[in-house]
PDB file of C-alpha atoms in Angstrom:
ATOM      1  CA  UNK A1151      -7.250  45.665 -68.425  1.00  0.00           C
ATOM      2  CA  UNK A1152      -7.915  45.370 -64.736  1.00  0.00           C
ATOM      3  CA  UNK A1153     -10.509  47.807 -63.431  1.00  0.00           C
ATOM      4  CA  UNK A1154     -10.138  50.059 -60.436  1.00  0.00           C
ATOM      5  CA  UNK A1155     -12.992  51.635 -58.503  1.00  0.00           C
ATOM      6  CA  UNK A1156     -13.775  55.271 -57.879  1.00  0.00           C
ATOM      7  CA  UNK A1157     -16.557  55.926 -55.395  1.00  0.00           C
ATOM      8  CA  UNK A1158     -19.009  58.831 -55.664  1.00  0.00           C
ATOM      9  CA  UNK A1159     -20.985  58.630 -52.448  1.00  0.00           C
ATOM     10  CA  UNK A1160     -23.549  60.584 -50.474  1.00  0.00           C
ATOM     11  CA  UNK A1161     -25.739  58.261 -48.409  1.00  0.00           C
ATOM     12  CA  UNK A1162     -24.020  55.008 -47.420  1.00  0.00           C
ATOM     13  CA  UNK A1163     -25.469  52.712 -44.750  1.00  0.00           C
ATOM     14  CA  UNK A1164     -26.067  49.014 -43.928  1.00  0.00           C
ATOM     15  CA  UNK A1165     -28.584  47.410 -46.284  1.00  0.00           C
ATOM     16  CA  UNK A1166     -30.783  44.317 -46.513  1.00  0.00           C
ATOM     17  CA  UNK A1167     -31.190  42.798 -49.983  1.00  0.00           C
ATOM     18  CA  UNK A1168     -34.691  42.422 -51.413  1.00  0.00           C
ATOM     19  CA  UNK A1169     -33.847  40.222 -54.386  1.00  0.00           C
ATOM     20  CA  UNK A1170     -37.311  38.689 -54.835  1.00  0.00           C
ATOM     21  CA  UNK A1171     -39.077  42.021 -55.336  1.00  0.00           C
ATOM     22  CA  UNK A1172     -39.228  43.765 -58.711  1.00  0.00           C
ATOM     23  CA  UNK A1173     -36.918  46.766 -58.717  1.00  0.00           C
ATOM     24  CA  UNK A1174     -38.463  48.820 -61.514  1.00  0.00           C
ATOM     25  CA  UNK A1175     -40.988  48.986 -64.350  1.00  0.00           C
ATOM     26  CA  UNK A1176     -40.414  49.980 -67.986  1.00  0.00           C
ATOM     27  CA  UNK A1177     -42.347  53.169 -68.798  1.00  0.00           C
ATOM     28  CA  UNK A1178     -41.025  53.789 -72.334  1.00  0.00           C
ATOM     29  CA  UNK A1179     -39.300  51.643 -74.945  1.00  0.00           C
ATOM     30  CA  UNK A1180     -38.470  52.424 -78.570  1.00  0.00           C
ATOM     31  CA  UNK A1181     -36.026  51.256 -81.218  1.00  0.00           C
ATOM     32  CA  UNK A1182     -33.698  48.310 -80.813  1.00  0.00           C
ATOM     33  CA  UNK A1183     -33.663  47.011 -77.240  1.00  0.00           C
ATOM     34  CA  UNK A1184     -33.495  43.700 -75.413  1.00  0.00           C
ATOM     35  CA  UNK A1185     -34.014  42.298 -71.921  1.00  0.00           C
ATOM     36  CA  UNK A1186     -31.928  39.465 -70.485  1.00  0.00           C
ATOM     37  CA  UNK A1187     -33.922  37.834 -67.669  1.00  0.00           C
ATOM     38  CA  UNK A1188     -33.324  34.461 -66.002  1.00  0.00           C
ATOM     39  CA  UNK A1189     -30.907  33.414 -68.730  1.00  0.00           C
ATOM     40  CA  UNK A1190     -33.335  34.264 -71.544  1.00  0.00           C
ATOM     41  CA  UNK A1191     -33.284  37.085 -74.092  1.00  0.00           C
ATOM     42  CA  UNK A1192     -36.733  38.678 -74.233  1.00  0.00           C
ATOM     43  CA  UNK A1193     -38.461  41.516 -76.039  1.00  0.00           C
ATOM     44  CA  UNK A1194     -38.608  44.610 -73.840  1.00  0.00           C
ATOM     45  CA  UNK A1195     -41.896  46.507 -73.738  1.00  0.00           C
ATOM     46  CA  UNK A1196     -43.545  49.203 -71.636  1.00  0.00           C
ATOM     47  CA  UNK A1197     -45.022  47.880 -68.363  1.00  0.00           C
ATOM     48  CA  UNK A1198     -42.474  45.043 -68.134  1.00  0.00           C
ATOM     49  CA  UNK A1199     -41.230  44.481 -64.589  1.00  0.00           C
ATOM     50  CA  UNK A1200     -37.473  44.568 -64.025  1.00  0.00           C
ATOM     51  CA  UNK A1201     -35.916  42.404 -61.294  1.00  0.00           C
ATOM     52  CA  UNK A1202     -32.451  42.380 -59.688  1.00  0.00           C
ATOM     53  CA  UNK A1203     -30.132  40.493 -62.032  1.00  0.00           C
ATOM     54  CA  UNK A1204     -31.909  41.645 -65.211  1.00  0.00           C
ATOM     55  CA  UNK A1205     -29.910  43.296 -67.984  1.00  0.00           C
ATOM     56  CA  UNK A1206     -31.146  45.848 -70.524  1.00  0.00           C
ATOM     57  CA  UNK A1207     -29.294  46.599 -73.757  1.00  0.00           C
ATOM     58  CA  UNK A1208     -30.114  49.211 -76.392  1.00  0.00           C
ATOM     59  CA  UNK A1209     -28.993  49.284 -80.015  1.00  0.00           C
ATOM     60  CA  UNK A1210     -28.035  52.227 -82.181  1.00  0.00           C
ATOM     61  CA  UNK A1211     -31.578  53.654 -82.125  1.00  0.00           C
ATOM     62  CA  UNK A1212     -32.792  52.193 -78.836  1.00  0.00           C
ATOM     63  CA  UNK A1213     -34.191  54.266 -75.978  1.00  0.00           C
ATOM     64  CA  UNK A1214     -35.648  52.900 -72.747  1.00  0.00           C
ATOM     65  CA  UNK A1215     -37.000  54.657 -69.648  1.00  0.00           C
ATOM     66  CA  UNK A1216     -37.254  52.639 -66.449  1.00  0.00           C
ATOM     67  CA  UNK A1217     -38.999  53.881 -63.306  1.00  0.00           C
ATOM     68  CA  UNK A1218     -37.514  52.390 -60.160  1.00  0.00           C
ATOM     69  CA  UNK A1219     -39.719  51.824 -57.132  1.00  0.00           C
ATOM     70  CA  UNK A1220     -37.241  53.962 -55.175  1.00  0.00           C
ATOM     71  CA  UNK A1221     -38.521  57.145 -56.873  1.00  0.00           C
ATOM     72  CA  UNK A1222     -35.809  57.472 -59.538  1.00  0.00           C
ATOM     73  CA  UNK A1223     -36.342  57.244 -63.307  1.00  0.00           C
ATOM     74  CA  UNK A1224     -33.483  56.089 -65.530  1.00  0.00           C
ATOM     75  CA  UNK A1225     -33.250  56.888 -69.207  1.00  0.00           C
ATOM     76  CA  UNK A1226     -31.040  54.441 -71.078  1.00  0.00           C
ATOM     77  CA  UNK A1227     -29.576  55.994 -74.221  1.00  0.00           C
ATOM     78  CA  UNK A1228     -28.706  54.187 -77.489  1.00  0.00           C
ATOM     79  CA  UNK A1229     -25.692  51.885 -77.403  1.00  0.00           C
ATOM     80  CA  UNK A1230     -25.948  51.181 -73.676  1.00  0.00           C
ATOM     81  CA  UNK A1231     -25.947  48.057 -71.520  1.00  0.00           C
ATOM     82  CA  UNK A1232     -26.970  48.084 -67.857  1.00  0.00           C
ATOM     83  CA  UNK A1233     -27.623  45.484 -65.187  1.00  0.00           C
ATOM     84  CA  UNK A1234     -29.977  45.974 -62.249  1.00  0.00           C
ATOM     85  CA  UNK A1235     -27.844  44.481 -59.515  1.00  0.00           C
ATOM     86  CA  UNK A1236     -29.694  44.827 -56.204  1.00  0.00           C
ATOM     87  CA  UNK A1237     -32.644  46.438 -54.479  1.00  0.00           C
ATOM     88  CA  UNK A1238     -31.948  46.953 -50.800  1.00  0.00           C
ATOM     89  CA  UNK A1239     -33.569  48.548 -47.768  1.00  0.00           C
ATOM     90  CA  UNK A1240     -31.945  50.478 -44.955  1.00  0.00           C
ATOM     91  CA  UNK A1241     -32.921  52.731 -42.084  1.00  0.00           C
ATOM     92  CA  UNK A1242     -32.927  55.765 -44.394  1.00  0.00           C
ATOM     93  CA  UNK A1243     -35.031  54.111 -47.108  1.00  0.00           C
ATOM     94  CA  UNK A1244     -34.408  51.902 -50.110  1.00  0.00           C
ATOM     95  CA  UNK A1245     -31.418  51.811 -52.435  1.00  0.00           C
ATOM     96  CA  UNK A1246     -31.104  50.630 -56.016  1.00  0.00           C
ATOM     97  CA  UNK A1247     -27.770  49.414 -57.376  1.00  0.00           C
ATOM     98  CA  UNK A1248     -27.245  49.608 -61.151  1.00  0.00           C
ATOM     99  CA  UNK A1249     -24.220  48.466 -63.144  1.00  0.00           C
ATOM    100  CA  UNK A1250     -23.552  50.552 -66.252  1.00  0.00           C
ATOM    101  CA  UNK A1251     -21.343  48.359 -68.415  1.00  0.00           C
ATOM    102  CA  UNK A1252     -21.072  50.833 -71.273  1.00  0.00           C
ATOM    103  CA  UNK A1253     -23.032  53.728 -72.729  1.00  0.00           C
ATOM    104  CA  UNK A1254     -25.022  56.567 -71.170  1.00  0.00           C
ATOM    105  CA  UNK A1255     -27.674  56.713 -68.447  1.00  0.00           C
ATOM    106  CA  UNK A1256     -29.511  59.792 -67.206  1.00  0.00           C
ATOM    107  CA  UNK A1257     -31.543  60.002 -63.998  1.00  0.00           C
ATOM    108  CA  UNK A1258     -34.335  62.235 -62.745  1.00  0.00           C
ATOM    109  CA  UNK A1259     -36.801  62.015 -59.864  1.00  0.00           C
ATOM    110  CA  UNK A1260     -40.263  60.524 -60.287  1.00  0.00           C
ATOM    111  CA  UNK A1261     -42.905  63.267 -60.164  1.00  0.00           C
ATOM    112  CA  UNK A1262     -44.481  63.584 -56.717  1.00  0.00           C
ATOM    113  CA  UNK A1263     -42.168  61.080 -55.026  1.00  0.00           C
ATOM    114  CA  UNK A1264     -39.377  61.394 -52.503  1.00  0.00           C
ATOM    115  CA  UNK A1265     -36.452  59.489 -54.020  1.00  0.00           C
ATOM    116  CA  UNK A1266     -34.304  56.975 -52.228  1.00  0.00           C
ATOM    117  CA  UNK A1267     -30.626  56.340 -52.861  1.00  0.00           C
ATOM    118  CA  UNK A1268     -29.401  55.213 -56.266  1.00  0.00           C
ATOM    119  CA  UNK A1269     -25.946  53.873 -57.037  1.00  0.00           C
ATOM    120  CA  UNK A1270     -24.659  53.572 -60.603  1.00  0.00           C
ATOM    121  CA  UNK A1271     -21.437  51.596 -60.970  1.00  0.00           C
ATOM    122  CA  UNK A1272     -19.194  51.640 -64.037  1.00  0.00           C
ATOM    123  CA  UNK A1273     -15.846  49.881 -64.560  1.00  0.00           C
ATOM    124  CA  UNK A1274     -14.109  52.965 -63.115  1.00  0.00           C
ATOM    125  CA  UNK A1275     -16.625  54.773 -60.895  1.00  0.00           C
ATOM    126  CA  UNK A1276     -19.654  54.430 -58.641  1.00  0.00           C
ATOM    127  CA  UNK A1277     -22.133  57.324 -58.419  1.00  0.00           C
ATOM    128  CA  UNK A1278     -24.234  57.288 -55.262  1.00  0.00           C
ATOM    129  CA  UNK A1279     -26.812  60.038 -54.829  1.00  0.00           C
ATOM    130  CA  UNK A1280     -30.335  60.821 -53.632  1.00  0.00           C
ATOM    131  CA  UNK A1281     -32.645  62.992 -55.734  1.00  0.00           C
ATOM    132  CA  UNK A1282     -29.940  64.300 -58.031  1.00  0.00           C
ATOM    133  CA  UNK A1283     -30.419  64.850 -61.766  1.00  0.00           C
ATOM    134  CA  UNK A1284     -27.285  63.713 -63.516  1.00  0.00           C
ATOM    135  CA  UNK A1285     -25.811  61.771 -66.432  1.00  0.00           C
ATOM    136  CA  UNK A1286     -23.218  58.984 -66.283  1.00  0.00           C
ATOM    137  CA  UNK A1287     -21.212  58.059 -69.372  1.00  0.00           C
ATOM    138  CA  UNK A1288     -19.097  54.891 -69.433  1.00  0.00           C
ATOM    139  CA  UNK A1289     -16.718  55.055 -72.370  1.00  0.00           C
ATOM    140  CA  UNK A1290     -14.930  52.098 -73.938  1.00  0.00           C
ATOM    141  CA  UNK A1291     -11.434  53.340 -73.112  1.00  0.00           C
ATOM    142  CA  UNK A1292     -12.160  53.132 -69.378  1.00  0.00           C
ATOM    143  CA  UNK A1293     -13.288  56.717 -68.826  1.00  0.00           C
ATOM    144  CA  UNK A1294     -16.338  57.607 -66.741  1.00  0.00           C
ATOM    145  CA  UNK A1295     -17.919  61.060 -67.008  1.00  0.00           C
ATOM    146  CA  UNK A1296     -20.432  62.267 -64.412  1.00  0.00           C
ATOM    147  CA  UNK A1297     -22.338  65.385 -65.498  1.00  0.00           C
ATOM    148  CA  UNK A1298     -24.405  66.972 -62.717  1.00  0.00           C
ATOM    149  CA  UNK A1299     -27.475  69.001 -63.654  1.00  0.00           C
ATOM    150  CA  UNK A1300     -29.011  69.290 -60.179  1.00  0.00           C
ATOM    151  CA  UNK A1301     -27.817  68.457 -56.682  1.00  0.00           C
ATOM    152  CA  UNK A1302     -24.358  67.387 -55.578  1.00  0.00           C
ATOM    153  CA  UNK A1303     -22.238  64.251 -55.803  1.00  0.00           C
ATOM    154  CA  UNK A1304     -19.322  63.423 -53.526  1.00  0.00           C
ATOM    155  CA  UNK A1305     -16.421  61.592 -55.124  1.00  0.00           C
ATOM    156  CA  UNK A1306     -13.873  59.255 -53.587  1.00  0.00           C
ATOM    157  CA  UNK A1307     -11.087  57.751 -55.661  1.00  0.00           C
ATOM    158  CA  UNK A1308      -9.131  54.532 -54.901  1.00  0.00           C
ATOM    159  CA  UNK A1309      -6.516  56.549 -52.977  1.00  0.00           C
ATOM    160  CA  UNK A1310      -9.195  57.903 -50.626  1.00  0.00           C
ATOM    161  CA  UNK A1311      -9.298  61.423 -52.063  1.00  0.00           C
ATOM    162  CA  UNK A1312     -12.773  62.952 -51.788  1.00  0.00           C
ATOM    163  CA  UNK A1313     -14.268  65.661 -53.936  1.00  0.00           C
ATOM    164  CA  UNK A1314     -17.756  67.156 -54.198  1.00  0.00           C
ATOM    165  CA  UNK A1315     -19.218  67.832 -57.632  1.00  0.00           C
ATOM    166  CA  UNK A1316     -22.061  70.358 -57.735  1.00  0.00           C
ATOM    167  CA  UNK A1317     -24.688  71.256 -60.311  1.00  0.00           C
ATOM    168  CA  UNK A1318     -23.172  72.773 -63.444  1.00  0.00           C
ATOM    169  CA  UNK A1319     -19.968  70.760 -63.064  1.00  0.00           C
ATOM    170  CA  UNK A1320     -18.674  67.453 -64.367  1.00  0.00           C
ATOM    171  CA  UNK A1321     -16.141  64.930 -63.140  1.00  0.00           C
ATOM    172  CA  UNK A1322     -13.973  62.615 -65.222  1.00  0.00           C
ATOM    173  CA  UNK A1323     -12.595  59.385 -63.747  1.00  0.00           C
ATOM    174  CA  UNK A1324      -9.882  57.391 -65.502  1.00  0.00           C
ATOM    175  CA  UNK A1325      -7.778  54.468 -64.388  1.00  0.00           C
ATOM    176  CA  UNK A1326      -4.537  55.472 -62.674  1.00  0.00           C
ATOM    177  CA  UNK A1327      -5.311  59.196 -63.024  1.00  0.00           C
ATOM    178  CA  UNK A1328      -6.509  61.826 -60.611  1.00  0.00           C
ATOM    179  CA  UNK A1329     -10.147  62.817 -60.693  1.00  0.00           C
ATOM    180  CA  UNK A1330     -10.608  65.783 -63.016  1.00  0.00           C
ATOM    181  CA  UNK A1331     -13.414  68.297 -62.447  1.00  0.00           C
ATOM    182  CA  UNK A1332     -14.459  71.090 -64.795  1.00  0.00           C
ATOM    183  CA  UNK A1333     -17.308  73.437 -65.605  1.00  0.00           C
ATOM    184  CA  UNK A1334     -20.004  72.069 -67.896  1.00  0.00           C
ATOM    185  CA  UNK A1335     -19.483  73.454 -71.395  1.00  0.00           C
ATOM    186  CA  UNK A1336     -22.039  73.914 -74.183  1.00  0.00           C
ATOM    187  CA  UNK A1337     -20.847  70.586 -75.583  1.00  0.00           C
ATOM    188  CA  UNK A1338     -21.525  68.852 -72.272  1.00  0.00           C
ATOM    189  CA  UNK A1339     -24.952  70.470 -72.019  1.00  0.00           C
ATOM    190  CA  UNK A1340     -25.859  69.302 -75.527  1.00  0.00           C
ATOM    191  CA  UNK A1341     -25.047  65.767 -74.406  1.00  0.00           C
ATOM    192  CA  UNK A1342     -27.523  66.267 -71.556  1.00  0.00           C
ATOM    193  CA  UNK A1343     -30.402  67.610 -73.680  1.00  0.00           C
ATOM    194  CA  UNK A1344     -32.135  64.248 -73.700  1.00  0.00           C
ATOM    195  CA  UNK A1345     -33.008  64.954 -70.045  1.00  0.00           C
ATOM    196  CA  UNK A1346     -35.434  67.654 -71.195  1.00  0.00           C
ATOM    197  CA  UNK A1347     -37.454  65.196 -73.299  1.00  0.00           C
ATOM    198  CA  UNK A1348     -37.081  62.664 -70.530  1.00  0.00           C
ATOM    199  CA  UNK A1349     -38.524  65.176 -68.001  1.00  0.00           C
ATOM    200  CA  UNK A1350     -41.443  65.997 -70.310  1.00  0.00           C
ATOM    201  CA  UNK A1351     -42.253  62.310 -70.651  1.00  0.00           C
ATOM    202  CA  UNK A1352     -42.213  61.970 -66.865  1.00  0.00           C
ATOM    203  CA  UNK A1353     -44.634  64.861 -66.477  1.00  0.00           C
ATOM    204  CA  UNK A1354     -47.081  63.189 -68.864  1.00  0.00           C
ATOM    205  CA  UNK A1355     -47.485  60.227 -66.495  1.00  0.00           C
TER     206      UNK A1355
END
């Protein structure tokens, strides 16, 4: 099935790639997880450096937290595969580009840091925000869910329609369908509970 793109954007500007620099460091790793780096499959451990082009995959019980040097921390839930695509600099700061191939990723801000832009791309959406606490779910049937806990995300679909999604709301993006926004329900909030543990782990560092 051919993918379309839906763009969730806030801070877009010309960038310069910094491919030789590490983009992030692993701060927590548990359960089944793997790192694909330079064509090799490696064990993934805390303190490992992550470079543009690296891929991280978690199994059924795998959990990994990665702190980007842009001031954002990602928590990679079980059953997830991501690729760190690019680290780039621009006049407004640095940007990190992450490809979420499937699964769930949550983001929060590093304690005591001013975050730069982060972009998370799925087969059907790209979330681009600065300092926002949110969760992105890439489902197998081509659905992307963006659940916003703090801040605001602006959405643009392939037809050019734009929509802002604020804290306490979620947006669903599907191929060949209009963007659908709704209030976060108790079910949605339960799916976001891992952010609380994630935040506590951040505060310990």
